[in-house]
XYZ file of C-alpha atoms in Angstrom:
697
model
C 3.493 -11.058 57.610
C 3.297 -11.576 61.368
C 1.456 -14.910 61.267
C 4.664 -16.843 61.937
C 7.328 -15.517 64.244
C 10.637 -16.536 65.700
C 11.057 -17.419 69.333
C 11.506 -14.633 71.824
C 15.232 -15.265 71.804
C 17.359 -13.456 69.248
C 19.330 -15.369 66.601
C 22.480 -15.141 68.697
C 20.771 -16.832 71.678
C 19.136 -19.753 69.875
C 20.264 -23.084 71.268
C 17.707 -25.531 69.911
C 18.537 -26.129 66.273
C 15.084 -27.521 65.446
C 13.299 -24.439 66.763
C 15.426 -22.133 64.654
C 15.120 -24.307 61.549
C 11.357 -24.798 61.845
C 10.653 -21.114 62.417
C 12.936 -20.151 59.529
C 11.198 -22.668 57.277
C 7.759 -21.277 58.135
C 8.888 -17.681 57.619
C 10.529 -18.507 54.280
C 7.323 -20.225 53.113
C 5.424 -17.044 53.973
C 7.979 -15.036 51.982
C 7.527 -17.227 48.892
C 3.725 -17.105 49.134
C 3.271 -13.419 49.964
C 6.073 -11.291 48.552
C 5.368 -9.317 45.387
C 6.999 -6.150 44.040
C 5.297 -2.782 43.854
C 3.827 -1.679 40.532
C 5.301 1.784 41.022
C 2.124 3.399 42.377
C 2.335 1.741 45.804
C 0.016 -1.162 44.945
C 1.177 -4.768 44.810
C 0.307 -7.501 42.374
C -2.260 -10.060 43.437
C -0.114 -13.097 42.666
C 3.172 -13.726 44.431
C 6.372 -12.986 42.523
C 8.009 -16.296 43.437
C 4.938 -18.376 42.633
C 5.453 -17.222 39.041
C 9.114 -18.216 39.355
C 8.107 -21.673 40.560
C 5.716 -22.111 37.616
C 8.507 -21.106 35.240
C 10.848 -23.487 37.041
C 8.419 -26.357 36.439
C 8.068 -25.497 32.731
C 11.850 -25.465 32.318
C 12.177 -28.692 34.340
C 14.566 -27.088 36.815
C 14.807 -27.555 40.569
C 16.741 -24.426 41.648
C 14.850 -21.348 42.814
C 16.801 -18.104 42.465
C 15.945 -15.604 45.192
C 16.932 -11.943 45.148
C 18.322 -11.200 48.614
C 17.128 -7.594 48.339
C 13.561 -8.935 48.327
C 14.230 -10.786 51.585
C 15.615 -7.584 53.116
C 12.429 -5.723 52.202
C 10.256 -8.539 53.582
C 11.715 -9.260 57.033
C 14.971 -8.047 58.576
C 14.909 -10.737 61.284
C 14.796 -13.445 58.618
C 17.753 -11.723 56.941
C 19.744 -11.840 60.175
C 19.134 -15.563 60.616
C 20.074 -16.302 56.978
C 23.285 -14.282 57.217
C 24.425 -15.840 60.494
C 23.189 -19.437 60.202
C 22.805 -20.073 56.477
C 24.513 -23.469 56.423
C 22.501 -24.523 59.447
C 19.083 -23.562 58.031
C 19.763 -24.392 54.363
C 17.980 -27.822 54.575
C 14.926 -26.077 56.028
C 14.915 -23.523 53.193
C 14.952 -26.337 50.640
C 12.148 -28.071 52.537
C 10.139 -24.832 52.443
C 10.448 -24.703 48.637
C 9.332 -28.338 48.482
C 6.258 -27.603 50.616
C 5.258 -24.609 48.485
C 5.666 -26.677 45.300
C 3.410 -29.355 46.790
C 0.745 -26.748 47.585
C 1.031 -25.289 44.090
C 1.317 -28.388 41.872
C 0.518 -31.334 44.123
C 2.770 -34.363 44.580
C 3.260 -35.101 40.866
C 6.170 -32.662 40.453
C 7.775 -33.650 43.768
C 7.514 -37.436 44.055
C 10.241 -39.580 42.494
C 11.088 -43.273 42.611
C 13.608 -43.022 45.458
C 11.843 -40.343 47.504
C 10.853 -36.723 47.162
C 12.627 -34.536 44.621
C 15.411 -32.338 45.951
C 14.981 -28.572 45.540
C 17.684 -25.952 45.912
C 17.706 -22.279 46.877
C 20.188 -19.870 45.266
C 20.516 -16.312 46.583
C 21.994 -13.437 44.593
C 22.503 -9.692 45.129
C 24.028 -10.415 48.523
C 25.505 -7.192 49.914
C 27.969 -8.838 52.331
C 30.814 -8.900 49.788
C 34.193 -10.082 51.094
C 37.650 -10.406 49.622
C 39.070 -13.912 49.439
C 41.796 -13.111 51.974
C 39.141 -11.855 54.425
C 37.484 -15.264 54.782
C 38.384 -16.554 58.245
C 37.063 -19.225 60.579
C 34.467 -16.858 62.088
C 32.766 -16.733 58.649
C 32.107 -20.490 58.660
C 28.411 -21.184 58.059
C 27.534 -17.541 57.288
C 25.986 -16.324 54.036
C 28.490 -14.155 52.171
C 29.612 -13.282 48.653
C 33.055 -13.205 47.071
C 34.482 -11.990 43.780
C 37.403 -13.389 41.858
C 38.755 -14.794 38.616
C 38.323 -18.472 37.787
C 41.697 -20.033 36.980
C 40.911 -23.745 36.986
C 37.831 -25.947 36.621
C 37.462 -29.662 37.269
C 35.273 -32.101 35.408
C 31.690 -32.625 36.569
C 31.376 -35.664 38.820
C 28.528 -37.253 40.773
C 28.525 -36.532 44.496
C 26.782 -38.791 46.994
C 24.298 -36.548 48.789
C 22.481 -39.075 50.962
C 23.333 -42.773 50.937
C 21.441 -45.961 51.741
C 23.744 -48.779 52.895
C 23.011 -52.521 52.947
C 24.397 -54.655 55.757
C 26.681 -57.392 54.442
C 25.605 -59.813 57.164
C 21.811 -59.501 57.349
C 21.066 -57.421 54.190
C 19.138 -54.828 56.188
C 18.916 -51.386 54.588
C 20.002 -48.410 56.655
C 18.095 -45.103 56.659
C 19.348 -42.212 54.527
C 22.816 -41.195 55.751
C 23.753 -37.549 54.953
C 27.288 -37.259 53.638
C 29.394 -34.557 55.300
C 32.008 -33.856 52.580
C 33.424 -37.361 53.010
C 32.200 -40.925 52.647
C 30.107 -41.505 55.780
C 28.839 -44.991 56.653
C 26.368 -46.007 59.390
C 27.723 -46.522 62.884
C 25.968 -49.862 63.350
C 23.261 -51.992 61.779
C 19.734 -51.078 62.814
C 18.849 -54.807 63.116
C 19.045 -55.468 66.877
C 20.244 -59.052 66.341
C 23.094 -57.988 64.008
C 26.456 -56.833 65.367
C 27.877 -55.485 62.083
C 29.664 -52.123 62.381
C 32.033 -51.877 59.410
C 30.824 -54.122 56.522
C 28.508 -52.108 54.276
C 27.466 -52.015 50.642
C 26.166 -48.820 49.041
C 22.741 -49.163 47.416
C 23.126 -46.970 44.341
C 19.462 -47.271 43.340
C 18.140 -45.917 46.644
C 20.861 -43.280 47.210
C 20.705 -39.711 45.942
C 23.452 -38.203 43.816
C 24.001 -34.650 42.626
C 26.323 -33.072 40.049
C 29.522 -31.733 41.599
C 32.311 -29.529 40.296
C 35.247 -27.797 41.908
C 36.663 -24.537 40.560
C 39.682 -22.538 41.637
C 39.040 -18.814 42.163
C 41.844 -16.271 42.486
C 41.358 -12.798 43.896
C 41.299 -9.954 41.400
C 44.498 -8.022 40.765
C 43.074 -4.765 42.140
C 42.401 -6.435 45.524
C 45.936 -7.718 46.111
C 47.865 -5.670 48.720
C 51.282 -4.421 47.707
C 53.991 -7.017 48.155
C 51.547 -9.917 48.524
C 50.892 -12.974 46.421
C 47.353 -13.483 45.062
C 45.270 -15.826 47.212
C 43.186 -18.653 45.764
C 40.182 -20.547 47.087
C 38.477 -23.787 46.103
C 34.782 -23.309 45.360
C 32.348 -26.243 45.238
C 29.468 -26.033 42.759
C 26.487 -28.347 42.905
C 23.482 -29.308 40.825
C 22.501 -26.713 38.191
C 25.368 -24.340 39.048
C 28.003 -26.606 37.483
C 29.582 -25.509 34.201
C 28.407 -21.926 34.726
C 31.936 -20.570 35.177
C 34.807 -21.001 32.741
C 38.486 -20.334 33.207
C 39.076 -16.585 32.883
C 35.589 -15.506 33.992
C 35.307 -12.854 36.677
C 32.526 -14.135 38.890
C 30.479 -13.100 41.890
C 29.770 -16.161 44.014
C 27.230 -16.318 46.851
C 27.443 -19.121 49.389
C 29.013 -20.031 52.693
C 32.449 -20.871 54.049
C 32.882 -24.509 55.050
C 35.693 -26.464 56.678
C 36.721 -29.692 54.960
C 38.994 -32.285 56.596
C 41.854 -33.585 54.542
C 44.362 -36.343 55.174
C 48.063 -35.541 55.144
C 49.706 -37.599 52.416
C 52.511 -39.939 53.326
C 51.763 -40.453 57.024
C 53.333 -43.425 58.740
C 51.146 -46.539 58.733
C 49.633 -47.772 61.971
C 46.462 -47.753 63.996
C 45.017 -44.279 64.522
C 44.543 -43.196 68.107
C 40.952 -42.708 69.203
C 39.721 -39.204 69.757
C 38.494 -36.173 67.952
C 40.636 -34.881 65.084
C 42.615 -31.798 65.883
C 44.419 -29.325 63.674
C 48.130 -30.021 63.570
C 50.925 -29.604 61.138
C 52.690 -32.675 62.508
C 51.748 -36.298 62.179
C 55.164 -37.900 62.625
C 53.748 -40.444 65.088
C 55.337 -41.948 68.194
C 57.206 -45.233 68.170
C 56.348 -47.280 71.253
C 57.404 -50.892 71.555
C 58.274 -51.129 67.869
C 54.777 -49.996 66.744
C 54.047 -46.692 65.030
C 50.929 -44.844 66.150
C 49.497 -42.070 63.958
C 48.035 -39.210 65.937
C 44.644 -37.742 65.123
C 46.632 -34.684 64.088
C 47.148 -36.408 60.729
C 43.908 -34.687 59.753
C 44.246 -31.106 58.613
C 41.414 -28.737 57.820
C 41.145 -26.293 54.977
C 38.631 -23.634 54.104
C 36.468 -24.083 51.020
C 33.505 -22.150 49.710
C 30.193 -23.914 49.100
C 28.411 -21.885 46.417
C 24.672 -21.589 46.021
C 24.799 -19.230 43.004
C 27.402 -18.099 40.477
C 27.045 -15.016 38.300
C 29.543 -13.880 35.682
C 30.487 -10.209 36.030
C 31.677 -10.188 32.405
C 28.033 -10.371 31.335
C 27.753 -6.610 31.889
C 29.963 -5.949 28.879
C 31.340 -9.272 27.687
C 30.197 -11.617 24.997
C 26.748 -12.354 26.376
C 25.294 -10.871 23.175
C 25.898 -13.633 20.706
C 26.882 -12.557 17.230
C 24.254 -14.879 15.769
C 21.497 -13.126 17.735
C 20.200 -10.048 15.960
C 17.495 -9.381 18.540
C 19.067 -6.768 20.797
C 15.799 -5.500 22.232
C 15.971 -8.076 25.025
C 19.577 -7.167 25.855
C 19.097 -3.439 26.489
C 16.496 -1.322 28.205
C 14.442 1.263 26.315
C 16.537 4.128 27.761
C 19.787 2.449 26.700
C 18.503 1.827 23.178
C 17.411 5.463 22.879
C 20.861 6.629 24.002
C 22.602 4.285 21.554
C 20.340 5.423 18.714
C 21.257 9.032 19.444
C 24.971 8.164 19.401
C 24.836 6.253 16.102
C 22.928 9.084 14.394
C 25.770 11.527 15.111
C 27.654 12.208 11.833
C 30.913 12.675 13.790
C 30.582 9.452 15.782
C 33.943 8.131 14.490
C 35.955 11.119 15.686
C 34.082 11.318 18.986
C 34.709 7.657 19.740
C 38.410 8.117 18.959
C 38.554 11.062 21.363
C 36.887 8.970 24.081
C 39.543 6.229 23.913
C 42.154 6.739 26.652
C 41.518 10.487 27.112
C 44.489 10.804 29.493
C 46.882 10.283 26.542
C 47.489 13.297 24.315
C 47.533 12.787 20.536
C 48.327 9.386 18.962
C 45.132 9.506 16.917
C 46.146 6.630 14.631
C 46.941 4.356 17.577
C 43.569 5.152 19.125
C 41.900 4.306 15.803
C 43.548 0.892 15.811
C 42.591 0.174 19.434
C 39.012 1.310 18.787
C 38.651 -1.003 15.787
C 40.197 -3.831 17.815
C 37.446 -3.377 20.435
C 34.753 -3.645 17.749
C 36.429 -6.521 15.915
C 35.573 -8.183 12.634
C 33.092 -10.957 11.953
C 34.001 -14.550 12.781
C 33.354 -16.906 9.890
C 33.307 -20.668 9.351
C 34.063 -22.135 5.922
C 32.341 -25.151 4.379
C 35.330 -27.259 5.507
C 34.588 -26.158 9.116
C 37.695 -23.960 9.194
C 37.413 -20.955 11.468
C 38.416 -17.563 10.079
C 39.246 -15.228 12.918
C 37.551 -11.893 13.293
C 39.751 -10.588 16.123
C 42.254 -7.862 15.296
C 45.844 -7.957 16.579
C 47.726 -4.686 17.076
C 51.379 -4.006 17.866
C 52.755 -0.643 19.020
C 56.467 -0.054 18.409
C 58.149 3.079 19.584
C 60.672 4.994 21.592
C 60.578 5.087 25.384
C 58.125 7.492 27.042
C 55.534 7.362 24.242
C 52.577 5.984 26.285
C 52.779 2.416 24.949
C 52.236 0.741 28.323
C 49.544 3.265 29.211
C 47.500 2.175 26.203
C 47.786 -1.443 27.354
C 46.756 -0.589 30.922
C 43.740 1.329 29.639
C 42.499 -1.599 27.541
C 43.087 -4.035 30.429
C 40.913 -1.882 32.704
C 38.306 -1.141 30.021
C 37.348 -4.744 29.302
C 36.137 -7.154 32.006
C 37.830 -10.053 30.232
C 41.282 -8.644 29.546
C 44.636 -9.879 30.823
C 47.793 -7.793 31.173
C 51.179 -9.484 31.184
C 54.807 -8.678 30.490
C 56.797 -10.521 27.861
C 60.029 -10.938 29.820
C 58.256 -12.337 32.888
C 56.027 -14.721 30.900
C 56.815 -18.228 29.760
C 55.241 -20.274 26.994
C 53.173 -22.268 29.497
C 52.119 -19.096 31.315
C 50.841 -17.583 28.072
C 49.068 -20.665 26.710
C 48.208 -23.422 29.216
C 49.885 -25.861 31.569
C 49.025 -29.291 32.946
C 48.966 -29.572 36.742
C 48.155 -32.414 39.097
C 45.107 -32.091 41.327
C 46.319 -32.451 44.939
C 43.063 -34.138 46.013
C 42.450 -36.723 43.315
C 45.893 -36.978 41.708
C 44.397 -36.435 38.248
C 45.949 -34.103 35.721
C 44.033 -30.903 34.962
C 44.641 -28.053 32.548
C 45.328 -24.665 34.109
C 44.610 -21.728 31.835
C 47.311 -19.290 30.774
C 46.970 -15.641 29.814
C 45.602 -16.289 26.302
C 42.989 -18.750 27.587
C 41.987 -16.410 30.408
C 41.450 -13.671 27.808
C 39.155 -15.847 25.662
C 36.589 -13.563 23.970
C 38.615 -10.616 25.237
C 42.016 -8.961 24.741
C 45.452 -10.112 25.922
C 47.817 -7.179 26.486
C 51.501 -8.172 26.275
C 54.030 -5.519 27.242
C 57.756 -5.709 26.379
C 56.891 -8.067 23.528
C 60.383 -7.831 22.045
C 61.952 -9.077 25.300
C 60.251 -12.484 25.033
C 62.443 -15.499 24.368
C 62.115 -16.819 20.804
C 60.844 -20.200 22.042
C 58.090 -18.434 23.969
C 57.129 -16.366 20.913
C 56.734 -19.569 18.905
C 54.173 -20.817 21.447
C 51.678 -18.103 20.521
C 51.818 -18.637 16.737
C 48.808 -20.937 16.789
C 46.871 -18.767 19.236
C 47.274 -15.614 17.139
C 46.056 -17.056 13.835
C 44.066 -20.273 14.409
C 42.940 -19.004 17.852
C 43.430 -22.401 19.457
C 45.970 -23.909 21.854
C 46.945 -27.552 21.344
C 48.292 -29.577 24.266
C 49.730 -33.107 24.204
C 51.357 -33.897 27.528
C 50.779 -36.043 30.633
C 48.237 -38.166 28.770
C 46.096 -35.140 27.875
C 45.459 -34.392 24.203
C 43.267 -31.330 23.844
C 42.653 -28.322 21.629
C 41.576 -25.311 23.662
C 39.976 -22.076 22.523
C 41.951 -18.836 22.656
C 39.633 -16.491 20.752
C 41.435 -13.377 21.824
C 42.905 -10.235 20.311
C 46.542 -9.488 21.095
C 47.639 -5.939 21.882
C 51.428 -5.869 22.113
C 53.939 -3.133 22.866
C 57.602 -3.420 21.894
C 60.755 -1.321 22.019
C 63.068 -1.099 18.990
C 66.504 -2.684 18.982
C 68.856 -0.358 20.851
C 66.005 1.500 22.555
C 65.450 4.129 19.835
C 63.813 3.677 16.460
C 66.321 4.103 13.624
C 64.529 5.688 10.668
C 67.346 4.716 8.327
C 66.361 1.064 8.770
C 63.242 -0.851 7.962
C 60.668 -1.931 10.538
C 61.965 -5.485 10.219
C 65.507 -4.352 11.091
C 64.320 -2.265 14.030
C 62.264 -4.978 15.716
C 63.455 -8.183 17.327
C 60.416 -10.151 16.135
C 60.311 -12.980 13.612
C 58.525 -12.479 10.269
C 56.001 -15.177 11.221
C 54.880 -13.112 14.213
C 54.911 -9.863 12.203
C 52.536 -11.267 9.597
C 50.046 -12.219 12.333
C 49.631 -8.618 13.470
C 46.972 -6.736 11.540
C 48.308 -3.299 12.429
C 51.736 -1.945 13.340
C 52.088 1.556 14.737
C 55.487 3.216 15.032
C 55.517 5.965 17.656
C 58.535 8.275 17.532
C 59.719 10.727 20.164
C 60.698 13.636 17.930
C 61.440 17.168 19.023
C 58.824 19.646 17.901
C 58.369 22.906 19.770
C 54.617 23.182 19.241
C 53.844 19.514 19.965
C 56.016 19.530 23.091
C 54.175 22.590 24.392
C 50.773 20.912 23.901
C 51.918 17.696 25.594
C 53.373 19.597 28.548
C 50.193 21.634 28.932
C 48.056 18.469 28.858
C 50.181 16.675 31.475
C 50.327 19.655 33.832
C 46.570 20.152 33.541
C 46.058 16.467 34.354
C 48.115 16.808 37.542
C 46.456 20.070 38.449
C 42.760 19.293 37.879
C 42.785 15.485 37.740
C 39.448 14.161 36.374
C 38.115 17.659 35.714
C 40.802 18.112 33.068
C 39.261 15.321 30.961
C 36.289 16.159 28.766
C 35.665 13.084 26.562
C 32.565 13.057 24.394
C 31.387 9.717 25.844
C 31.919 8.143 29.244
C 33.414 4.682 29.673
C 29.985 3.184 30.407
C 28.476 4.735 27.267
C 31.406 3.480 25.214
C 31.009 -0.052 26.586
C 27.279 -0.117 25.849
C 27.784 1.166 22.302
C 30.516 -1.379 21.534
C 28.406 -4.159 23.001
C 25.472 -3.115 20.807
C 27.575 -2.697 17.653
C 29.191 -6.142 18.001
C 25.796 -7.723 17.284
C 26.010 -6.496 13.652
C 27.338 -8.821 10.928
C 28.119 -6.532 7.962
C 28.303 -8.015 4.466
C 30.832 -6.920 1.819
C 29.251 -5.021 -1.065
C 30.437 -5.532 -4.704
C 31.838 -1.989 -4.800
C 33.818 -2.599 -1.597
C 35.158 -5.862 -3.038
C 36.642 -4.014 -6.042
C 38.274 -1.398 -3.805
C 39.716 -4.116 -1.534
C 41.424 -5.931 -4.410
C 42.925 -2.714 -5.790
C 44.038 -1.559 -2.334
C 45.779 -4.855 -1.606
C 47.612 -4.759 -4.929
C 48.814 -1.217 -4.211
C 49.919 -2.073 -0.663
C 51.764 -5.160 -1.852
C 53.637 -3.188 -4.498
C 54.539 -0.411 -2.062
C 55.935 -2.854 0.486
C 58.444 -4.507 -1.851
C 61.981 -3.282 -1.215
C 64.095 -2.867 -4.302
C 63.654 -4.447 -7.701
C 62.395 -8.039 -7.658
C 62.434 -8.385 -3.877
C 59.500 -9.865 -1.999
C 57.355 -7.908 0.404
C 58.085 -8.683 4.060
C 55.185 -6.871 5.792
C 52.153 -7.090 3.492
C 51.154 -10.730 2.940
C 47.896 -12.508 2.179
C 47.126 -12.277 5.890
C 47.014 -8.500 5.528
C 44.288 -8.877 2.893
C 42.250 -10.626 5.570
C 43.266 -7.833 7.934
C 41.870 -5.325 5.435
C 38.576 -7.231 5.459
C 38.467 -7.347 9.272
C 39.241 -3.639 9.621
C 36.560 -2.755 7.069
C 34.023 -4.877 8.941
C 35.020 -3.225 12.223
C 34.447 0.211 10.675
C 31.039 -0.922 9.440
C 30.218 -2.109 12.957
C 31.411 1.195 14.365
C 28.829 2.977 12.216
C 26.203 0.247 12.961
C 26.067 -0.463 9.237
C 24.958 -3.824 7.857
C 27.058 -3.389 4.713
C 30.788 -2.790 4.180
C 31.081 0.279 1.950
C 34.068 1.516 -0.099
C 34.640 4.452 2.277
C 35.324 1.962 5.088
C 37.802 0.069 2.905
C 39.717 3.263 2.087
C 39.967 4.181 5.776
C 41.228 0.670 6.581
C 43.795 0.969 3.776
C 45.124 4.212 5.263
C 45.629 2.447 8.591
C 47.461 -0.447 6.940
C 49.765 2.014 5.166
C 51.029 3.090 8.573
C 52.644 -0.357 8.792
C 54.827 0.354 5.748
C 57.598 2.554 7.104
C 59.546 4.232 4.324
C 63.278 4.169 4.848
C 64.892 7.595 5.106
C 68.359 7.428 3.578
C 70.875 9.666 5.296
C 73.855 11.521 3.779
C 76.154 9.002 2.084
C 79.820 9.882 1.499
C 82.025 8.138 -1.082
C 85.806 8.568 -1.100
C 87.475 7.921 -4.441
C 90.832 6.086 -4.289
C 94.080 8.053 -4.888
C 95.251 7.566 -8.488
C 98.229 8.876 -10.518
C 97.892 9.752 -14.212
C 100.446 8.566 -16.744
C 101.188 12.069 -17.942
C 102.021 13.560 -14.590
C 101.813 13.344 -10.890
C 98.290 14.695 -10.681
C 96.409 12.911 -7.878
C 92.672 12.852 -7.177
C 92.411 13.256 -3.425
C 89.353 13.190 -1.202
C 86.888 13.338 -4.048
C 83.547 13.205 -2.272
C 80.067 12.665 -3.603
C 77.273 13.710 -1.294
C 73.677 12.642 -1.903
C 70.672 14.340 -0.396
C 68.089 12.514 1.682
C 65.468 10.819 -0.441
C 62.657 8.297 -0.130
C 62.222 5.416 -2.568
C 58.935 5.254 -4.392
């Protein structure tokens, strides 16, 4: 490993760029040729680890080599220091090193192309220098670093001119390859000594090199925002094979370097620009001298961007990376994880233990925890022969008195899932929940910016204070809750976007307290169209009970006294996430026995929901029959069962019955009118009929 060394100067003292680049290139070639992991007994494999990666790269017809930065740390710390401090400076030499190794390994066949040698790229991951977006300053320019954030906007993929060949308009002489520095860069002068052309050029598309380019907008995560501050955003540039790897709503870890990009201030006064180097200025008003307007070089501003070399989605640790169509879960989990999951699924009390592991800080509310647990497992998505999508996501609404842990349930789910969004109904608009069309400040094109439901695609959207939403904003989520799409037709954009998300909503009754003498429909300021789209409704009442109050008080005091030691759930959050991720790969089928029970259960629920003689049901509709199917499939997934059994249907029916709130009729008093008989002056005064409390059947 000491065959090639750096100069005697340290990385901070290097002045000659070529010396640093050449030595880094030679050292990186040695790393690719020599490094191999240990077998566990201290011996190393004969063949290099990255030579195998290069062979795989050739088979897949890719040109990006992914390098684990931890391997570089174990190989040479001095190389690590140079990469961290001067990554942007030595990046062309790293790509040249990969090209040289490929030539040694495969010859020139894989490298040579019509317009020159093939471009190779190096992508590092597992970089430990992780920074917050608001910590990126000018001193980080050119350094290798990693950031984390949530993608809020993505642009279309466009070609970017990497190196250009320009033809002289006068003598038709071709210029050498001109590297493009984030803006269209032409040659200074024609290389023909007899030609005086300096500004008339034509781009030779055939001889130039282009690369895929995409710009995404990344916003810092909510847990990294200081109190009282607005979330910061950063433009990230993706190139080559990294494009289209991040979607709106993904939480990503991005490795790359900070760059400075010049930008022109829009609307500056016309006129010849003064010669000189651009400088940072917020002005640009110009100076009028002799009737002519001069624009200062300060009309150029600079902004920080992030040039990414690799993008990894954090949601892959728990999110929807296991596709429901893929039954092979052996490649998704290690042997230890599969053994742990097998032990969990063999437990006969797995259902109760999973319920107890959901939000252990909240005492009681077993039915609500059942609904949230089944929502995490979800039903099976289906597609009919007419290509109509039948949703498998389960929507849940919690209605109840104040101080009944509604918002705490929502906060737990938002922190449990990587792809979950928490929002409040009163502070959210229709565009903020669905999507909005914004103009790109650089190109002037219109782009779609994702709202809460799009950001929670393949996740859960938690909406608090659902009853406080304006009716026009509630209408905007009708399509998203049932068809799971968002349609937009504005600013010349006609698109249908995916919003495959479950909705967990919390609402307060009208007047603040739930009135048991009224129906659920009369207690809730929600339209019937929205009510039918919720699979489960849970009414949580704050009733006085001496024994229950004592248990709740003991639980809360113990939580404050012992903190985490007071919680003893059966499964940890990590175990719960792994089990749910494994169970979501099952696609249970409905058995004939379960089909018979479903039909009978729906008929019974429909009859029990009708109010009075001949009146239609307002809560149980045909959508609730589909809800019964989804809940039964979720229970089958919970037990890792490939078949929906009647016992699952009966449990789902019991949960749906919680949505039918029986009206408790209070004491009713009738006063008969005062009458006088013909035979005398006998009067019937204050004749009262009192009826006891009863429940209709």
